[in-house]
XYZ file of N, CA, C and O in Angstrom:
404
model
N 1.016 -1.163 -0.129
C 0.057 0.054 0.155
C 1.040 1.302 -0.345
O 1.515 1.568 0.870
N 1.190 1.898 -0.984
C 1.889 3.215 -1.491
C 1.160 4.305 -1.383
O 1.833 5.408 -1.861
N -0.305 4.587 -1.410
C -1.158 5.204 -1.392
C -0.914 6.093 -2.843
O -0.840 7.454 -2.538
N -0.729 5.251 -3.850
C -0.785 6.189 -5.130
C -2.044 6.468 -5.451
O -3.067 5.665 -5.373
N -1.778 7.574 -6.060
C -3.319 8.045 -6.260
C -2.767 8.267 -8.029
O -4.135 8.400 -8.519
N -2.148 8.225 -8.919
C -2.037 8.012 -10.207
C -0.920 7.025 -10.519
O 0.220 7.272 -10.240
N -0.762 6.341 -11.981
C 0.026 6.286 -12.396
C 0.554 7.234 -13.629
O -0.195 7.987 -14.177
N 1.434 6.992 -14.132
C 2.352 7.429 -15.566
C 1.357 7.331 -16.408
O 0.899 6.119 -16.287
N 0.914 8.291 -17.546
C 0.098 8.142 -18.464
C 0.888 7.181 -19.599
O 0.145 6.790 -20.254
N 2.103 7.007 -19.497
C 3.080 6.240 -20.453
C 3.392 5.252 -19.817
O 4.469 4.703 -20.173
N 2.712 4.593 -18.926
C 3.333 3.422 -18.309
C 3.451 1.840 -18.954
O 4.337 1.695 -19.401
N 2.939 2.019 -20.116
C 2.885 0.913 -21.070
C 4.369 1.040 -22.239
O 4.253 0.265 -22.340
N 4.469 2.327 -22.409
C 5.362 2.356 -23.124
C 6.806 2.610 -22.380
O 7.686 2.092 -22.616
N 6.572 2.806 -21.333
C 7.936 2.890 -20.073
C 8.156 1.630 -19.783
O 9.352 0.962 -19.193
N 7.542 0.594 -19.544
C 7.725 -0.544 -18.648
C 7.384 -1.909 -20.181
O 6.209 -2.338 -19.389
N 7.554 -2.074 -20.902
C 6.749 -2.756 -21.800
C 7.474 -4.391 -21.536
O 6.620 -5.196 -22.225
N 8.127 -4.611 -20.656
C 8.720 -5.933 -20.525
C 8.053 -6.279 -18.875
O 8.260 -7.771 -18.558
N 7.210 -5.511 -18.563
C 6.842 -5.881 -17.229
C 5.523 -6.918 -16.944
O 5.229 -7.154 -17.943
N 6.029 -7.668 -16.128
C 5.487 -9.268 -16.336
C 4.325 -8.999 -14.850
O 3.214 -10.159 -14.603
N 4.921 -8.197 -13.487
C 4.089 -8.293 -12.382
C 3.737 -6.833 -12.271
O 4.596 -6.370 -11.822
N 2.608 -6.510 -11.679
C 2.207 -4.946 -11.195
C 1.025 -5.118 -10.354
O -0.135 -5.782 -10.392
N 1.399 -5.033 -8.955
C 0.299 -5.001 -7.763
C 0.520 -3.838 -7.409
O 1.113 -3.109 -6.537
N -1.218 -3.343 -7.469
C -1.477 -2.309 -7.138
C -2.458 -2.047 -6.120
O -3.052 -0.864 -5.542
N -2.521 -3.399 -5.492
C -3.746 -3.612 -4.630
C -3.814 -2.188 -3.345
O -2.800 -2.096 -2.710
N -4.615 -1.520 -2.809
C -4.665 -0.902 -1.988
C -4.097 0.225 -1.717
O -3.903 1.198 -0.696
N -4.689 0.695 -3.009
C -3.824 2.450 -3.513
C -5.632 2.998 -3.367
O -6.391 2.707 -3.140
N -4.994 4.318 -3.653
C -6.276 5.441 -4.177
C -6.101 5.854 -5.559
O -6.822 6.760 -6.100
N -5.988 4.879 -6.541
C -5.930 5.018 -7.742
C -7.919 5.145 -8.265
O -8.395 4.303 -8.287
N -7.902 6.131 -9.094
C -9.351 6.417 -9.967
C -9.054 6.207 -11.031
O -10.169 5.973 -11.785
N -8.197 6.191 -11.798
C -8.110 5.561 -13.092
C -6.611 4.805 -13.664
O -5.766 5.084 -12.862
N -7.031 4.037 -14.729
C -5.815 3.647 -15.375
C -5.472 4.288 -16.282
O -6.438 4.358 -17.163
N -4.057 4.753 -16.321
C -4.045 5.250 -18.157
C -4.279 4.004 -19.393
O -4.094 2.883 -19.245
N -4.784 4.527 -20.386
C -4.620 4.124 -21.769
C -3.839 2.928 -22.265
O -3.916 2.178 -22.647
N -2.403 3.456 -21.601
C -1.623 2.839 -22.191
C -1.210 1.815 -21.430
O -0.270 0.549 -21.711
N -1.962 1.418 -20.231
C -1.901 -0.027 -19.550
C -1.484 -1.104 -20.503
O -1.196 -2.459 -20.414
N -2.520 -1.101 -21.579
C -2.904 -2.295 -22.321
C -1.648 -2.628 -23.472
O -1.859 -3.476 -23.833
N -0.721 -1.748 -23.432
C 0.620 -2.337 -23.952
C 1.660 -3.213 -23.132
O 2.608 -3.432 -23.729
N 0.775 -2.921 -21.649
C 1.684 -4.181 -21.124
C 1.645 -5.318 -21.598
O 1.094 -6.497 -20.898
N 2.026 -5.718 -23.016
C 1.374 -7.153 -23.751
C 2.380 -8.434 -22.751
O 1.633 -9.368 -22.312
N 3.121 -8.123 -21.944
C 3.658 -9.457 -21.209
C 3.175 -9.776 -19.757
O 3.832 -10.359 -18.926
N 2.269 -8.561 -19.300
C 2.298 -8.796 -17.975
C 1.290 -9.972 -18.229
O 0.596 -10.497 -18.657
N 1.723 -10.805 -16.465
C 0.959 -12.287 -16.228
C 0.095 -11.666 -15.028
O -0.763 -12.572 -14.555
N 0.506 -10.701 -14.317
C -0.533 -10.836 -13.006
C -0.627 -9.152 -12.671
O 0.144 -8.352 -12.966
N -2.090 -8.322 -12.736
C -2.489 -7.132 -12.178
C -3.461 -7.297 -11.157
O -4.333 -8.140 -11.560
N -2.893 -6.478 -10.276
C -3.901 -6.651 -8.934
C -4.483 -5.163 -8.868
O -3.267 -4.117 -8.098
N -5.467 -5.000 -8.535
C -6.079 -3.543 -8.461
C -7.429 -3.426 -7.727
O -7.366 -2.338 -7.360
N -7.040 -4.519 -6.566
C -8.294 -4.360 -5.860
C -8.213 -3.536 -5.065
O -6.908 -3.586 -4.370
N -9.058 -3.233 -4.149
C -9.010 -1.970 -3.312
C -8.729 -0.728 -3.805
O -8.180 0.129 -3.050
N -8.792 -0.576 -5.069
C -8.623 0.728 -5.582
C -10.052 1.538 -5.596
O -10.801 0.980 -6.288
N -10.333 3.215 -5.858
C -11.663 3.442 -5.638
C -11.996 3.649 -7.221
O -12.115 4.690 -7.836
N -11.329 2.747 -8.346
C -11.350 2.861 -9.371
C -12.732 3.174 -10.363
O -13.724 2.841 -10.029
N -12.558 4.304 -11.229
C -14.022 4.439 -11.506
C -13.413 4.339 -13.436
O -14.422 4.399 -13.946
N -12.276 4.690 -13.710
C -11.862 4.120 -15.287
C -10.417 3.146 -15.489
O -9.599 3.791 -15.226
N -11.055 2.225 -16.362
C -12.091 1.501 -15.715
C -12.666 1.307 -14.948
O -11.676 1.284 -13.564
N -14.440 0.488 -14.331
C -14.527 0.421 -13.127
C -13.563 -0.883 -12.431
O -13.517 -1.815 -13.413
N -13.580 -0.711 -11.175
C -12.817 -2.227 -10.716
C -13.429 -3.656 -11.147
O -12.745 -4.520 -11.393
N -14.575 -3.562 -11.408
C -14.991 -4.799 -11.905
C -14.571 -4.823 -13.309
O -14.332 -6.511 -13.546
N -14.332 -4.190 -14.422
C -13.591 -4.758 -15.519
C -12.319 -4.649 -15.319
O -11.779 -5.468 -15.887
N -11.662 -4.107 -14.330
C -9.763 -3.680 -14.358
C -9.544 -5.318 -13.556
O -8.757 -5.870 -13.849
N -10.518 -5.809 -12.945
C -10.357 -6.591 -12.103
C -10.120 -7.893 -12.953
O -9.645 -9.014 -13.010
N -10.561 -8.066 -14.147
C -10.732 -9.250 -15.136
C -9.442 -9.155 -15.923
O -9.338 -10.223 -17.039
N -8.753 -8.356 -15.971
C -7.565 -8.269 -16.702
C -7.240 -7.408 -17.908
O -8.029 -6.408 -18.406
N -6.015 -7.440 -18.707
C -5.812 -6.429 -19.624
C -6.697 -6.603 -20.948
O -7.513 -5.544 -21.673
N -7.124 -7.677 -20.993
C -8.145 -8.027 -22.665
C -9.189 -7.086 -22.061
O -10.084 -6.393 -22.668
N -9.591 -7.230 -20.895
C -11.150 -6.713 -20.454
C -10.832 -4.927 -20.289
O -11.667 -4.134 -20.900
N -9.895 -4.166 -20.058
C -9.469 -2.888 -20.186
C -9.481 -2.813 -21.256
O -10.047 -1.625 -21.698
N -8.815 -3.402 -22.126
C -8.719 -3.272 -23.633
C -9.929 -2.494 -24.183
O -10.129 -1.702 -24.979
N -11.118 -3.839 -23.927
C -12.256 -3.679 -24.785
C -12.810 -2.500 -24.236
O -13.692 -2.068 -24.925
N -12.762 -1.975 -22.776
C -13.554 -0.943 -22.020
C -13.021 0.176 -23.328
O -13.734 0.933 -23.462
N -11.616 0.480 -23.105
C -11.356 1.615 -23.648
C -11.729 1.946 -25.438
O -11.901 2.647 -25.696
N -11.842 0.664 -26.034
C -11.906 0.140 -27.303
C -13.381 0.888 -27.383
O -13.872 1.529 -28.562
N -14.424 0.115 -26.529
C -15.751 0.602 -26.462
C -16.164 2.250 -26.313
O -16.740 2.507 -27.116
N -15.177 2.982 -25.551
C -15.390 4.448 -24.853
C -15.300 4.948 -26.685
O -15.724 6.166 -27.056
N -13.900 4.663 -27.208
C -13.463 5.286 -28.297
C -14.504 5.019 -29.690
O -14.870 6.037 -30.302
N -15.567 3.795 -29.700
C -16.305 3.433 -30.802
C -17.378 4.273 -30.450
O -18.262 4.654 -31.205
N -17.728 4.647 -29.510
C -18.926 5.353 -29.167
C -18.871 6.779 -28.890
O -19.646 7.533 -29.272
N -17.861 6.950 -29.125
C -17.054 8.645 -28.700
C -17.722 9.036 -27.421
O -17.698 10.374 -27.162
N -17.124 8.267 -26.258
C -18.261 8.776 -25.563
C -16.188 9.090 -24.606
O -15.332 8.862 -24.916
N -16.719 10.426 -23.593
C -15.708 10.369 -22.537
C -16.272 10.039 -21.065
O -17.398 9.744 -21.226
N -15.136 9.946 -19.916
C -15.451 9.592 -18.619
C -15.277 11.199 -18.093
O -14.752 11.916 -18.555
N -16.891 11.154 -17.372
C -16.688 12.255 -16.612
C -16.793 11.987 -15.163
O -17.759 11.148 -14.932
N -16.604 13.165 -14.550
C -16.414 12.883 -12.973
C -17.801 13.676 -11.938
O -17.456 14.255 -10.975
N -18.386 14.028 -13.121
C -19.420 15.386 -12.810
C -20.690 14.764 -12.371
O -21.026 13.645 -12.925
N -21.368 14.897 -11.529
C -22.963 14.569 -11.287
C -23.753 15.862 -10.968
O -23.739 16.593 -9.952
N -24.981 15.200 -11.685
C -26.027 16.430 -11.281
C -26.963 15.688 -10.010
O -27.639 14.578 -10.803
N -27.564 16.296 -9.108
C -28.357 15.413 -8.061
C -29.702 16.640 -8.114
O -29.390 17.350 -8.056
N -30.666 16.106 -8.110
C -32.196 16.916 -8.048
C -32.784 15.900 -7.220
O -33.131 14.723 -7.274
N -32.984 16.612 -6.168
C -33.787 16.228 -5.248
C -35.299 16.500 -5.089
O -35.744 17.994 -5.639
N -36.090 15.613 -5.374
C -37.669 15.778 -5.347
C -38.252 15.200 -4.068
O -38.375 13.976 -3.636
N -39.495 16.168 -3.600
C -39.832 15.837 -2.496
C -40.846 16.880 -1.541
O -40.789 17.832 -2.540
N -41.391 16.723 -1.055
C -41.718 17.773 -0.006
C -41.124 18.608 0.482
O -40.083 18.206 0.877
N -41.710 19.744 0.635
C -41.081 20.672 1.098
C -40.542 20.351 2.552
O -41.820 20.117 3.014
N -39.663 21.022 2.857
C -39.396 21.101 4.741
C -39.783 19.128 4.756
O -39.739 18.922 6.115
N -39.328 18.289 4.123
C -39.153 16.826 4.317
C -38.059 15.982 5.065
O -37.786 15.311 4.481
N -36.769 17.041 4.717
C -35.368 16.512 5.374
C -34.863 16.063 4.495
O -34.208 14.933 4.847
N -34.693 16.687 3.176
C -33.996 16.097 2.220
C -32.328 16.534 2.379
O -31.666 16.942 1.236
N -31.833 16.571 3.655
C -30.168 17.341 3.654
C -29.241 16.466 3.665
O -28.228 17.086 4.136
N -29.540 15.393 3.300
C -28.304 14.310 3.897
C -28.759 13.041 2.642
O -29.688 12.476 2.721
N -27.463 12.415 2.213
C -27.442 11.263 1.738
C -26.917 9.998 2.575
O -25.890 10.385 3.719
N -27.291 9.431 1.739
C -26.553 7.872 2.676
C -25.772 7.119 1.573
O -26.357 6.767 0.809
N -24.718 6.491 1.960
C -23.950 5.369 0.955
C -24.681 4.237 0.794
O -25.363 3.672 2.007
């Protein structure tokens, strides 16, 4: 646990022969697209990170799943946004002042 918050955008170009990458228990919210260039990678562990891009459920499936995720974003012309708009609906003065996880 190194409290990493980001990986270099060019990690796939810098470490093309990397075989083992254990990132468990850090603070990564995104994996760079270049991670799919790590073709020699035999083990990738990203569990315990608040990943959003790609979501942890995809990232834990390995490089092929990560590549499909980024390819799909490209095909759809989609972008990843971390903005959220919330509209609260209900009776006035009905206690809509707190959220729960």
